[in-house]
């Protein structure tokens, strides 16, 4: 095993920038060629260098590998190059193959030492040197907090992990390709280039949601530098596609923590150093009792979904299932009706702690979550790049600091957005607010009332909640049909 480690661990991994999906029922020859290259690189055991003719000789092989890719990303197993599949192929991602049984590289390469050194030799002009130093240290600390491995920065000689920002050809047979292409790459643990991590200097490196967030990209690449491969858990740091999440107080997600601890073990609390006996013992003083730390407050209890006074924060359909949000949790009511599941919002959509309003625009397979004065774009369990965005980007005036409820009305192509006692109409096709809004809820939508807490569409009707009650509403006729209690959706006796 040790004799072949250098061969097995010299695997380069990269993150590729977004190219943009092209929705089409009949893929062009260019799209087909790109898909063949994608599957060959990431999902085929034929290897990256396999020519396109290998695929063209076997349609069954292409379809089988395409289904493998679709299964990995939770897509419908069509075996066809549909628009959803093309969109996933175009997402930012790391360049290491996804055909792996475990979340580790073959042979489980690791650092056989307790202190790993690193050195930054070239910096990006986009950020100050002090910001880069602090961000790199912060990204490495994610791992040293949970495994018995420490990282030491050195300023000369050769470190275990050499870090640099360079553009184009930089001497490792993997040249960068300019802005919006490859973002970074890293080598798995080993001698020579093992662990080295390179960033494309041409990228727009930032510490925010704009451009490429250095902390998130570095943390992902350092996972590879420690021996982690990719994960199929969409909220994991080591998920193949780049996704921005709020970095404030960011901790290593459970899946990544368990993966790296499987290699290096769990970091235990440092033992208190023992004290040598004093040669001239002093009279023993009565120890002063240390103040006891305040107990941690109990976590907020899971909301009672069967309470007759249940009030929703938000509600929406997502891929034909109904989601109801409350106090940092959500309930999912499956369209196939296999019961109600309860989860924390952050356990699925990392960085989002609360949802004030939500709606699904199924033509783009996108869900919008509103939280305070900003909003997020969601696809599946993934936060789309570039989010969160401020409400003003949606077309709201500065006076709007929170959206109460939202619903997409398919036959009009509009999304209704409720704020206090008024609502806006957003044209999804044009991507802008309709003129003449906002309007008063009680005059334009008679029977609903004056305020809306949550609203969703189901089987052609709108269900508009305020407080613990909701109105079943026929939007075309502007008519309230009946009044229900929110908890009736919760499968309660």
Tab-separated table of C-alpha atoms in Angstrom:
chain	number	residue	atom	x	y	z
A	1	UNK	CA	0.000	0.000	0.000
A	2	UNK	CA	2.718	2.465	1.011
A	3	UNK	CA	4.721	1.710	-2.104
A	4	UNK	CA	1.906	2.777	-4.373
A	5	UNK	CA	0.703	5.716	-2.313
A	6	UNK	CA	2.446	8.356	-4.410
A	7	UNK	CA	0.876	7.007	-7.570
A	8	UNK	CA	-2.571	6.714	-6.106
A	9	UNK	CA	-2.644	10.072	-4.352
A	10	UNK	CA	-1.412	12.345	-7.128
A	11	UNK	CA	-4.996	13.101	-8.141
A	12	UNK	CA	-5.806	16.672	-9.024
A	13	UNK	CA	-9.194	18.101	-8.084
A	14	UNK	CA	-10.739	21.302	-9.399
A	15	UNK	CA	-13.827	23.450	-9.155
A	16	UNK	CA	-15.327	24.527	-12.490
A	17	UNK	CA	-17.293	27.747	-12.922
A	18	UNK	CA	-20.872	27.963	-14.124
A	19	UNK	CA	-21.393	27.738	-17.856
A	20	UNK	CA	-25.181	28.085	-17.877
A	21	UNK	CA	-27.755	25.417	-18.644
A	22	UNK	CA	-29.530	25.357	-21.994
A	23	UNK	CA	-33.049	23.971	-21.512
A	24	UNK	CA	-33.941	21.936	-24.559
A	25	UNK	CA	-35.912	18.791	-25.336
A	26	UNK	CA	-33.580	17.968	-28.251
A	27	UNK	CA	-29.933	18.540	-27.324
A	28	UNK	CA	-27.629	19.958	-29.970
A	29	UNK	CA	-24.506	18.173	-31.128
A	30	UNK	CA	-22.423	20.598	-29.040
A	31	UNK	CA	-24.476	19.825	-25.920
A	32	UNK	CA	-24.214	16.109	-26.578
A	33	UNK	CA	-20.444	16.387	-26.988
A	34	UNK	CA	-20.128	18.360	-23.735
A	35	UNK	CA	-22.285	15.805	-21.932
A	36	UNK	CA	-20.099	12.974	-23.213
A	37	UNK	CA	-17.011	14.784	-21.951
A	38	UNK	CA	-18.684	15.445	-18.590
A	39	UNK	CA	-19.676	11.818	-18.076
A	40	UNK	CA	-16.299	10.586	-19.262
A	41	UNK	CA	-14.500	12.817	-16.774
A	42	UNK	CA	-16.735	12.463	-13.710
A	43	UNK	CA	-18.815	9.292	-14.000
A	44	UNK	CA	-17.028	6.849	-16.247
A	45	UNK	CA	-14.440	4.333	-15.179
A	46	UNK	CA	-13.221	4.490	-18.796
A	47	UNK	CA	-11.311	7.585	-17.691
A	48	UNK	CA	-10.983	11.245	-18.518
A	49	UNK	CA	-8.935	10.644	-21.626
A	50	UNK	CA	-11.445	8.373	-23.338
A	51	UNK	CA	-12.309	9.786	-26.797
A	52	UNK	CA	-15.874	10.643	-27.778
A	53	UNK	CA	-15.902	7.717	-30.190
A	54	UNK	CA	-15.961	5.345	-27.228
A	55	UNK	CA	-19.363	6.770	-26.278
A	56	UNK	CA	-20.736	6.899	-29.793
A	57	UNK	CA	-20.044	3.198	-30.218
A	58	UNK	CA	-22.410	2.293	-27.396
A	59	UNK	CA	-25.650	4.167	-26.796
A	60	UNK	CA	-26.466	1.809	-23.942
A	61	UNK	CA	-23.188	2.713	-22.218
A	62	UNK	CA	-23.986	6.412	-22.530
A	63	UNK	CA	-27.516	5.983	-21.183
A	64	UNK	CA	-26.368	3.774	-18.296
A	65	UNK	CA	-23.696	6.269	-17.280
A	66	UNK	CA	-26.154	9.152	-17.657
A	67	UNK	CA	-28.561	7.367	-15.295
A	68	UNK	CA	-25.690	6.906	-12.851
A	69	UNK	CA	-25.102	10.667	-12.943
A	70	UNK	CA	-28.831	11.395	-12.592
A	71	UNK	CA	-29.075	9.066	-9.598
A	72	UNK	CA	-26.074	10.736	-7.926
A	73	UNK	CA	-27.705	14.167	-8.151
A	74	UNK	CA	-31.230	13.001	-7.280
A	75	UNK	CA	-32.659	13.649	-10.762
A	76	UNK	CA	-35.321	11.655	-12.574
A	77	UNK	CA	-33.662	8.533	-14.014
A	78	UNK	CA	-34.679	9.229	-17.616
A	79	UNK	CA	-31.429	8.198	-19.281
A	80	UNK	CA	-32.067	11.195	-21.547
A	81	UNK	CA	-30.180	14.469	-21.820
A	82	UNK	CA	-33.099	16.556	-20.532
A	83	UNK	CA	-32.949	20.195	-19.414
A	84	UNK	CA	-32.558	19.388	-15.689
A	85	UNK	CA	-29.617	17.112	-16.426
A	86	UNK	CA	-27.953	19.719	-18.647
A	87	UNK	CA	-28.418	22.332	-15.928
A	88	UNK	CA	-26.692	20.167	-13.311
A	89	UNK	CA	-23.837	19.478	-15.699
A	90	UNK	CA	-23.324	23.227	-16.076
A	91	UNK	CA	-23.094	23.993	-12.344
A	92	UNK	CA	-19.845	25.072	-10.667
A	93	UNK	CA	-18.150	21.972	-9.358
A	94	UNK	CA	-14.966	20.255	-8.380
A	95	UNK	CA	-13.237	18.241	-11.058
A	96	UNK	CA	-12.623	14.997	-9.207
A	97	UNK	CA	-14.707	12.001	-10.296
A	98	UNK	CA	-17.981	11.245	-8.527
A	99	UNK	CA	-17.622	7.495	-9.142
A	100	UNK	CA	-16.366	6.611	-5.682
A	101	UNK	CA	-17.659	4.163	-3.116
A	102	UNK	CA	-16.467	6.172	-0.149
A	103	UNK	CA	-15.900	9.837	0.603
A	104	UNK	CA	-12.125	9.177	0.570
A	105	UNK	CA	-9.535	8.732	-2.146
A	106	UNK	CA	-8.471	5.217	-3.116
A	107	UNK	CA	-6.051	3.867	-0.529
A	108	UNK	CA	-7.137	6.490	2.012
A	109	UNK	CA	-4.010	8.686	1.728
A	110	UNK	CA	-3.412	10.771	4.839
A	111	UNK	CA	-0.805	12.869	6.610
A	112	UNK	CA	1.162	10.632	8.988
A	113	UNK	CA	2.048	13.471	11.334
A	114	UNK	CA	0.308	15.635	13.893
A	115	UNK	CA	1.452	19.017	12.541
A	116	UNK	CA	1.027	19.859	8.844
A	117	UNK	CA	2.819	22.967	7.581
A	118	UNK	CA	1.517	25.324	4.925
A	119	UNK	CA	2.949	28.292	3.075
A	120	UNK	CA	1.339	30.923	0.850
A	121	UNK	CA	3.845	31.936	-1.837
A	122	UNK	CA	1.715	34.113	-4.149
A	123	UNK	CA	-1.318	36.243	-3.295
A	124	UNK	CA	-4.335	37.524	-5.213
A	125	UNK	CA	-4.618	41.254	-5.978
A	126	UNK	CA	-8.356	41.026	-5.274
A	127	UNK	CA	-7.906	40.782	-1.493
A	128	UNK	CA	-5.433	42.158	0.999
A	129	UNK	CA	-2.642	39.855	2.110
A	130	UNK	CA	-3.930	39.929	5.683
A	131	UNK	CA	-7.420	38.900	4.530
A	132	UNK	CA	-6.002	35.965	2.570
A	133	UNK	CA	-3.853	34.873	5.534
A	134	UNK	CA	-6.824	35.037	7.915
A	135	UNK	CA	-9.177	33.249	5.494
A	136	UNK	CA	-6.763	30.386	4.803
A	137	UNK	CA	-6.188	29.928	8.553
A	138	UNK	CA	-9.946	30.003	9.182
A	139	UNK	CA	-10.579	27.354	6.512
A	140	UNK	CA	-7.918	25.036	7.959
A	141	UNK	CA	-9.277	25.554	11.475
A	142	UNK	CA	-12.542	23.935	10.376
A	143	UNK	CA	-10.604	20.665	10.309
A	144	UNK	CA	-8.202	21.142	13.226
A	145	UNK	CA	-11.238	21.793	15.441
A	146	UNK	CA	-12.480	18.236	14.892
A	147	UNK	CA	-9.407	16.057	14.179
A	148	UNK	CA	-6.077	15.635	16.045
A	149	UNK	CA	-4.157	17.547	13.382
A	150	UNK	CA	-2.681	21.033	13.701
A	151	UNK	CA	-1.633	23.403	10.923
A	152	UNK	CA	1.430	25.632	11.134
A	153	UNK	CA	2.145	28.441	8.705
A	154	UNK	CA	5.757	28.933	7.619
A	155	UNK	CA	7.259	31.759	5.534
A	156	UNK	CA	10.219	29.986	3.961
A	157	UNK	CA	11.337	26.585	2.685
A	158	UNK	CA	8.932	23.939	1.369
A	159	UNK	CA	5.755	23.285	3.350
A	160	UNK	CA	3.560	20.209	3.263
A	161	UNK	CA	0.795	22.279	1.634
A	162	UNK	CA	2.060	24.931	-0.777
A	163	UNK	CA	-0.607	27.519	-1.589
A	164	UNK	CA	-0.534	30.024	-4.436
A	165	UNK	CA	-2.620	32.202	-6.714
A	166	UNK	CA	-1.542	31.961	-10.354
A	167	UNK	CA	-3.156	32.367	-13.751
A	168	UNK	CA	-2.988	30.193	-16.846
A	169	UNK	CA	-0.047	27.770	-17.042
A	170	UNK	CA	1.602	27.564	-13.631
A	171	UNK	CA	3.790	24.467	-13.899
A	172	UNK	CA	1.612	21.552	-12.748
A	173	UNK	CA	0.211	20.335	-16.100
A	174	UNK	CA	-3.231	21.724	-15.190
A	175	UNK	CA	-3.302	25.306	-16.532
A	176	UNK	CA	-6.069	27.628	-15.448
A	177	UNK	CA	-8.382	29.009	-18.125
A	178	UNK	CA	-9.163	32.580	-17.119
A	179	UNK	CA	-12.164	34.060	-15.340
A	180	UNK	CA	-15.293	31.915	-14.872
A	181	UNK	CA	-13.575	28.670	-15.726
A	182	UNK	CA	-11.607	26.539	-13.294
A	183	UNK	CA	-11.545	28.221	-9.882
A	184	UNK	CA	-8.999	26.142	-8.000
A	185	UNK	CA	-7.467	22.708	-7.670
A	186	UNK	CA	-5.666	20.660	-5.047
A	187	UNK	CA	-3.718	17.408	-4.698
A	188	UNK	CA	-4.519	14.659	-2.209
A	189	UNK	CA	-1.960	13.906	0.582
A	190	UNK	CA	1.449	12.597	-0.436
A	191	UNK	CA	5.021	13.501	-1.288
A	192	UNK	CA	5.987	16.150	-3.818
A	193	UNK	CA	2.857	18.015	-4.916
A	194	UNK	CA	0.698	16.180	-2.375
A	195	UNK	CA	-1.652	18.567	-0.583
A	196	UNK	CA	-0.669	21.577	-2.706
A	197	UNK	CA	-3.572	23.907	-3.374
A	198	UNK	CA	-3.725	26.385	-6.256
A	199	UNK	CA	-6.221	29.184	-6.918
A	200	UNK	CA	-6.862	30.886	-10.264
A	201	UNK	CA	-5.666	34.478	-9.904
A	202	UNK	CA	-8.034	35.603	-12.687
A	203	UNK	CA	-11.137	34.817	-10.621
A	204	UNK	CA	-13.044	37.454	-8.645
A	205	UNK	CA	-12.034	36.302	-5.160
A	206	UNK	CA	-14.225	37.720	-2.391
A	207	UNK	CA	-15.259	37.088	1.189
A	208	UNK	CA	-18.962	37.596	0.363
A	209	UNK	CA	-21.663	35.941	-1.740
A	210	UNK	CA	-20.402	37.696	-4.882
A	211	UNK	CA	-17.798	36.133	-7.123
A	212	UNK	CA	-15.929	33.147	-5.702
A	213	UNK	CA	-15.919	33.032	-1.914
A	214	UNK	CA	-12.343	32.230	-0.929
A	215	UNK	CA	-13.239	30.695	2.437
A	216	UNK	CA	-15.686	28.159	0.969
A	217	UNK	CA	-13.515	27.223	-2.016
A	218	UNK	CA	-10.398	26.917	0.185
A	219	UNK	CA	-12.256	24.824	2.780
A	220	UNK	CA	-13.475	22.458	0.039
A	221	UNK	CA	-10.006	22.145	-1.504
A	222	UNK	CA	-8.345	21.568	1.876
A	223	UNK	CA	-10.768	18.675	2.356
A	224	UNK	CA	-9.157	17.105	-0.720
A	225	UNK	CA	-5.691	18.023	0.576
A	226	UNK	CA	-6.513	15.990	3.697
A	227	UNK	CA	-7.854	12.980	1.790
A	228	UNK	CA	-11.578	13.623	1.364
A	229	UNK	CA	-13.244	12.864	-1.953
A	230	UNK	CA	-16.799	13.942	-2.777
A	231	UNK	CA	-20.058	13.469	-0.914
A	232	UNK	CA	-23.576	12.867	-2.211
A	233	UNK	CA	-25.064	14.868	0.685
A	234	UNK	CA	-26.085	18.150	-0.921
A	235	UNK	CA	-25.496	20.233	2.212
A	236	UNK	CA	-21.955	18.874	2.645
A	237	UNK	CA	-18.925	21.053	2.016
A	238	UNK	CA	-17.514	18.257	-0.163
A	239	UNK	CA	-20.562	18.085	-2.451
A	240	UNK	CA	-19.235	18.337	-6.034
A	241	UNK	CA	-20.850	21.637	-7.035
A	242	UNK	CA	-19.848	25.007	-5.601
A	243	UNK	CA	-22.612	26.629	-3.599
A	244	UNK	CA	-22.512	29.772	-1.486
A	245	UNK	CA	-23.725	29.574	2.113
A	246	UNK	CA	-23.521	32.096	4.908
A	247	UNK	CA	-19.987	31.842	6.315
A	248	UNK	CA	-20.703	33.620	9.600
A	249	UNK	CA	-20.081	31.069	12.364
A	250	UNK	CA	-19.709	28.320	9.769
A	251	UNK	CA	-18.851	24.890	11.160
A	252	UNK	CA	-17.867	21.765	9.298
A	253	UNK	CA	-21.122	19.986	8.311
A	254	UNK	CA	-21.725	16.593	9.925
A	255	UNK	CA	-21.071	14.593	6.779
A	256	UNK	CA	-17.657	16.203	6.219
A	257	UNK	CA	-16.748	15.963	9.896
A	258	UNK	CA	-17.549	12.252	9.987
A	259	UNK	CA	-15.570	11.706	6.770
A	260	UNK	CA	-12.378	13.407	7.941
A	261	UNK	CA	-12.646	11.850	11.417
A	262	UNK	CA	-12.821	8.418	9.766
A	263	UNK	CA	-9.303	9.125	8.448
A	264	UNK	CA	-7.657	10.914	11.378
A	265	UNK	CA	-9.816	10.180	14.408
A	266	UNK	CA	-11.621	12.541	16.759
A	267	UNK	CA	-9.909	15.452	18.447
A	268	UNK	CA	-10.150	15.097	22.199
A	269	UNK	CA	-10.107	17.946	24.687
A	270	UNK	CA	-6.526	18.764	25.624
A	271	UNK	CA	-5.543	17.399	29.024
A	272	UNK	CA	-4.529	19.856	31.715
A	273	UNK	CA	-0.714	19.925	32.136
A	274	UNK	CA	0.530	18.336	35.277
A	275	UNK	CA	2.316	20.581	37.787
A	276	UNK	CA	5.748	19.606	39.114
A	277	UNK	CA	6.041	19.590	42.954
A	278	UNK	CA	7.455	22.842	44.294
A	279	UNK	CA	10.824	22.334	46.058
A	280	UNK	CA	9.673	24.498	48.976
A	281	UNK	CA	6.025	23.688	49.503
A	282	UNK	CA	3.946	26.664	50.535
A	283	UNK	CA	1.129	26.479	53.056
A	284	UNK	CA	-1.940	25.102	51.403
A	285	UNK	CA	-4.545	27.712	50.722
A	286	UNK	CA	-8.185	26.895	50.687
A	287	UNK	CA	-9.125	26.891	47.020
A	288	UNK	CA	-11.554	29.518	45.942
A	289	UNK	CA	-14.452	27.797	44.212
A	290	UNK	CA	-14.624	28.626	40.544
A	291	UNK	CA	-17.842	30.149	39.335
A	292	UNK	CA	-19.935	27.531	37.623
A	293	UNK	CA	-20.782	28.282	34.024
A	294	UNK	CA	-24.378	28.977	33.300
A	295	UNK	CA	-26.100	25.971	31.820
A	296	UNK	CA	-26.781	26.200	28.137
A	297	UNK	CA	-30.383	27.097	27.443
A	298	UNK	CA	-32.514	24.238	26.250
A	299	UNK	CA	-32.941	24.214	22.487
A	300	UNK	CA	-36.177	25.550	21.154
A	301	UNK	CA	-38.741	22.752	21.177
A	302	UNK	CA	-40.029	21.441	17.896
A	303	UNK	CA	-43.304	23.231	17.094
A	304	UNK	CA	-46.453	21.225	17.739
A	305	UNK	CA	-47.864	20.508	14.312
A	306	UNK	CA	-51.147	19.251	15.782
A	307	UNK	CA	-51.926	22.391	17.750
A	308	UNK	CA	-55.272	23.876	16.781
A	309	UNK	CA	-53.558	27.268	17.112
A	310	UNK	CA	-50.790	26.386	14.624
A	311	UNK	CA	-49.575	29.436	12.677
A	312	UNK	CA	-47.360	28.973	9.618
A	313	UNK	CA	-44.373	31.203	8.875
A	314	UNK	CA	-44.511	30.139	5.229
A	315	UNK	CA	-45.789	27.383	2.958
A	316	UNK	CA	-45.111	26.259	-0.595
A	317	UNK	CA	-45.113	23.312	-2.938
A	318	UNK	CA	-41.714	21.887	-3.952
A	319	UNK	CA	-41.681	19.207	-6.643
A	320	UNK	CA	-45.297	18.258	-5.953
A	321	UNK	CA	-44.746	17.988	-2.181
A	322	UNK	CA	-46.044	20.521	0.348
A	323	UNK	CA	-43.653	22.249	2.756
A	324	UNK	CA	-44.790	24.162	5.848
A	325	UNK	CA	-42.276	26.326	7.752
A	326	UNK	CA	-42.366	27.243	11.427
A	327	UNK	CA	-39.729	28.570	13.890
A	328	UNK	CA	-36.666	27.213	12.081
A	329	UNK	CA	-38.305	23.860	11.227
A	330	UNK	CA	-40.333	22.583	8.312
A	331	UNK	CA	-42.846	19.816	7.783
A	332	UNK	CA	-42.931	17.995	4.468
A	333	UNK	CA	-46.161	16.440	3.297
A	334	UNK	CA	-45.318	14.034	0.496
A	335	UNK	CA	-47.450	13.883	-2.637
A	336	UNK	CA	-47.309	10.087	-2.381
A	337	UNK	CA	-48.605	10.425	1.172
A	338	UNK	CA	-46.140	8.520	3.283
A	339	UNK	CA	-46.650	10.690	6.335
A	340	UNK	CA	-45.304	13.993	7.648
A	341	UNK	CA	-41.551	14.449	8.118
A	342	UNK	CA	-40.050	17.130	10.371
A	343	UNK	CA	-36.585	18.661	9.933
A	344	UNK	CA	-34.606	21.739	10.847
A	345	UNK	CA	-34.296	24.146	7.931
A	346	UNK	CA	-30.518	24.425	8.371
A	347	UNK	CA	-30.085	20.646	8.198
A	348	UNK	CA	-31.215	20.754	4.560
A	349	UNK	CA	-30.409	24.309	3.431
A	350	UNK	CA	-27.239	25.319	5.237
A	351	UNK	CA	-27.057	29.020	6.078
A	352	UNK	CA	-30.833	29.543	6.140
A	353	UNK	CA	-32.232	29.654	9.657
A	354	UNK	CA	-35.772	30.902	9.048
A	355	UNK	CA	-38.170	31.222	6.125
A	356	UNK	CA	-40.644	34.118	6.115
A	357	UNK	CA	-42.134	33.377	2.693
A	358	UNK	CA	-41.529	30.868	-0.093
A	359	UNK	CA	-42.721	29.958	-3.563
A	360	UNK	CA	-41.802	27.547	-6.344
A	361	UNK	CA	-41.326	28.649	-9.955
A	362	UNK	CA	-41.460	25.220	-11.558
A	363	UNK	CA	-40.586	26.367	-15.075
A	364	UNK	CA	-37.050	26.950	-13.826
A	365	UNK	CA	-37.204	24.237	-11.173
A	366	UNK	CA	-36.371	26.949	-8.652
A	367	UNK	CA	-37.687	27.809	-5.194
A	368	UNK	CA	-37.324	31.268	-3.658
A	369	UNK	CA	-36.994	31.597	0.127
A	370	UNK	CA	-37.418	35.015	1.721
A	371	UNK	CA	-35.668	35.663	5.026
A	372	UNK	CA	-35.778	39.183	6.430
A	373	UNK	CA	-34.420	41.748	3.982
A	374	UNK	CA	-32.932	39.215	1.558
A	375	UNK	CA	-33.887	36.155	-0.450
A	376	UNK	CA	-32.340	32.878	-1.597
A	377	UNK	CA	-32.581	30.853	-4.793
A	378	UNK	CA	-32.881	27.107	-4.126
A	379	UNK	CA	-32.753	24.070	-6.392
A	380	UNK	CA	-33.275	20.770	-4.599
A	381	UNK	CA	-31.173	20.917	-1.438
A	382	UNK	CA	-28.699	23.338	-2.990
A	383	UNK	CA	-28.481	27.100	-2.532
A	384	UNK	CA	-27.778	28.558	-5.977
A	385	UNK	CA	-24.597	30.608	-6.533
A	386	UNK	CA	-24.856	34.365	-5.966
A	387	UNK	CA	-27.358	34.199	-3.110
A	388	UNK	CA	-28.569	35.657	-0.818
A	389	UNK	CA	-29.640	38.840	-2.615
A	390	UNK	CA	-31.277	41.972	-1.171
A	391	UNK	CA	-35.013	42.507	-1.588
A	392	UNK	CA	-34.368	45.553	-3.759
A	393	UNK	CA	-33.073	43.173	-6.455
A	394	UNK	CA	-36.596	41.777	-6.608
A	395	UNK	CA	-37.955	45.249	-7.310
A	396	UNK	CA	-39.145	46.187	-3.843
A	397	UNK	CA	-38.731	49.766	-2.580
A	398	UNK	CA	-36.343	50.385	0.365
A	399	UNK	CA	-39.317	50.592	2.740
A	400	UNK	CA	-39.945	46.828	2.361
A	401	UNK	CA	-37.739	44.927	4.817
A	402	UNK	CA	-39.689	41.660	5.002
A	403	UNK	CA	-42.034	39.630	2.767
A	404	UNK	CA	-44.922	37.967	4.626
A	405	UNK	CA	-46.040	35.445	1.989
A	406	UNK	CA	-45.622	34.526	-1.673
A	407	UNK	CA	-47.240	32.223	-4.226
A	408	UNK	CA	-46.732	31.587	-7.934
A	409	UNK	CA	-49.977	31.503	-9.957
A	410	UNK	CA	-49.200	29.325	-12.951
A	411	UNK	CA	-51.990	30.346	-15.321
A	412	UNK	CA	-51.022	34.038	-15.067
A	413	UNK	CA	-47.263	33.544	-14.914
A	414	UNK	CA	-47.194	35.920	-11.939
A	415	UNK	CA	-46.029	35.602	-8.366
A	416	UNK	CA	-48.087	37.376	-5.704
A	417	UNK	CA	-45.949	38.860	-2.923
A	418	UNK	CA	-47.701	39.934	0.282
A	419	UNK	CA	-46.289	42.678	2.516
A	420	UNK	CA	-48.446	43.857	5.437
A	421	UNK	CA	-51.815	44.913	4.006
A	422	UNK	CA	-50.682	45.138	0.360
A	423	UNK	CA	-49.389	42.851	-2.341
A	424	UNK	CA	-47.210	43.064	-5.460
A	425	UNK	CA	-47.436	41.139	-8.732
A	426	UNK	CA	-44.113	39.891	-10.138
A	427	UNK	CA	-43.860	38.927	-13.821
A	428	UNK	CA	-41.652	35.820	-13.838
A	429	UNK	CA	-41.094	35.810	-17.597
A	430	UNK	CA	-39.914	39.424	-17.696
A	431	UNK	CA	-38.251	39.287	-14.302
A	432	UNK	CA	-39.807	42.477	-12.946
A	433	UNK	CA	-42.734	43.837	-10.962
A	434	UNK	CA	-45.945	44.653	-12.814
A	435	UNK	CA	-46.940	48.301	-12.995
A	436	UNK	CA	-49.698	49.634	-10.768
A	437	UNK	CA	-48.596	47.742	-7.639
A	438	UNK	CA	-48.743	47.426	-4.710
A	439	UNK	CA	-52.492	47.076	-4.229
A	440	UNK	CA	-54.576	46.590	-1.109
A	441	UNK	CA	-55.298	42.943	-0.336
A	442	UNK	CA	-58.832	43.361	0.953
A	443	UNK	CA	-60.031	45.327	-2.099
A	444	UNK	CA	-58.343	43.344	-4.896
A	445	UNK	CA	-58.674	39.886	-3.320
A	446	UNK	CA	-62.039	40.047	-1.536
A	447	UNK	CA	-62.695	37.396	1.078
A	448	UNK	CA	-59.069	36.950	2.138
A	449	UNK	CA	-58.938	39.705	4.699
A	450	UNK	CA	-56.280	42.331	5.349
A	451	UNK	CA	-53.093	40.319	6.054
A	452	UNK	CA	-51.483	37.059	4.900
A	453	UNK	CA	-49.016	34.918	6.888
A	454	UNK	CA	-48.578	32.118	4.356
A	455	UNK	CA	-50.062	31.039	1.048
A	456	UNK	CA	-49.626	28.069	-1.277
A	457	UNK	CA	-51.324	26.536	-4.309
A	458	UNK	CA	-52.783	23.017	-4.283
A	459	UNK	CA	-54.890	21.372	-6.981
A	460	UNK	CA	-55.848	24.671	-8.567
A	461	UNK	CA	-56.832	26.504	-5.387
A	462	UNK	CA	-54.940	28.975	-3.243
A	463	UNK	CA	-54.807	28.336	0.500
A	464	UNK	CA	-54.310	31.664	2.236
A	465	UNK	CA	-53.420	31.617	5.951
A	466	UNK	CA	-53.613	34.318	8.573
A	467	UNK	CA	-53.270	33.258	12.167
A	468	UNK	CA	-54.411	29.683	12.737
A	469	UNK	CA	-57.041	29.744	9.975
A	470	UNK	CA	-56.877	29.706	6.210
A	471	UNK	CA	-59.154	30.418	3.299
A	472	UNK	CA	-59.548	28.065	0.350
A	473	UNK	CA	-59.623	30.601	-2.476
A	474	UNK	CA	-60.619	30.475	-6.154
A	475	UNK	CA	-58.260	33.043	-7.600
A	476	UNK	CA	-59.834	33.344	-11.066
A	477	UNK	CA	-63.264	34.044	-9.582
A	478	UNK	CA	-61.841	36.032	-6.643
A	479	UNK	CA	-64.049	33.978	-4.325
A	480	UNK	CA	-63.481	32.470	-0.874
A	481	UNK	CA	-64.841	28.908	-0.832
A	482	UNK	CA	-64.386	27.692	2.749
A	483	UNK	CA	-62.435	28.266	5.960
A	484	UNK	CA	-60.033	25.684	7.405
A	485	UNK	CA	-57.580	25.372	10.285
A	486	UNK	CA	-53.882	25.164	9.409
A	487	UNK	CA	-53.299	21.988	11.418
A	488	UNK	CA	-55.685	20.038	9.175
A	489	UNK	CA	-52.767	19.609	6.736
A	490	UNK	CA	-50.691	17.934	9.427
A	491	UNK	CA	-52.332	14.469	9.496
A	492	UNK	CA	-53.653	14.948	13.044
A	493	UNK	CA	-56.561	13.114	14.620
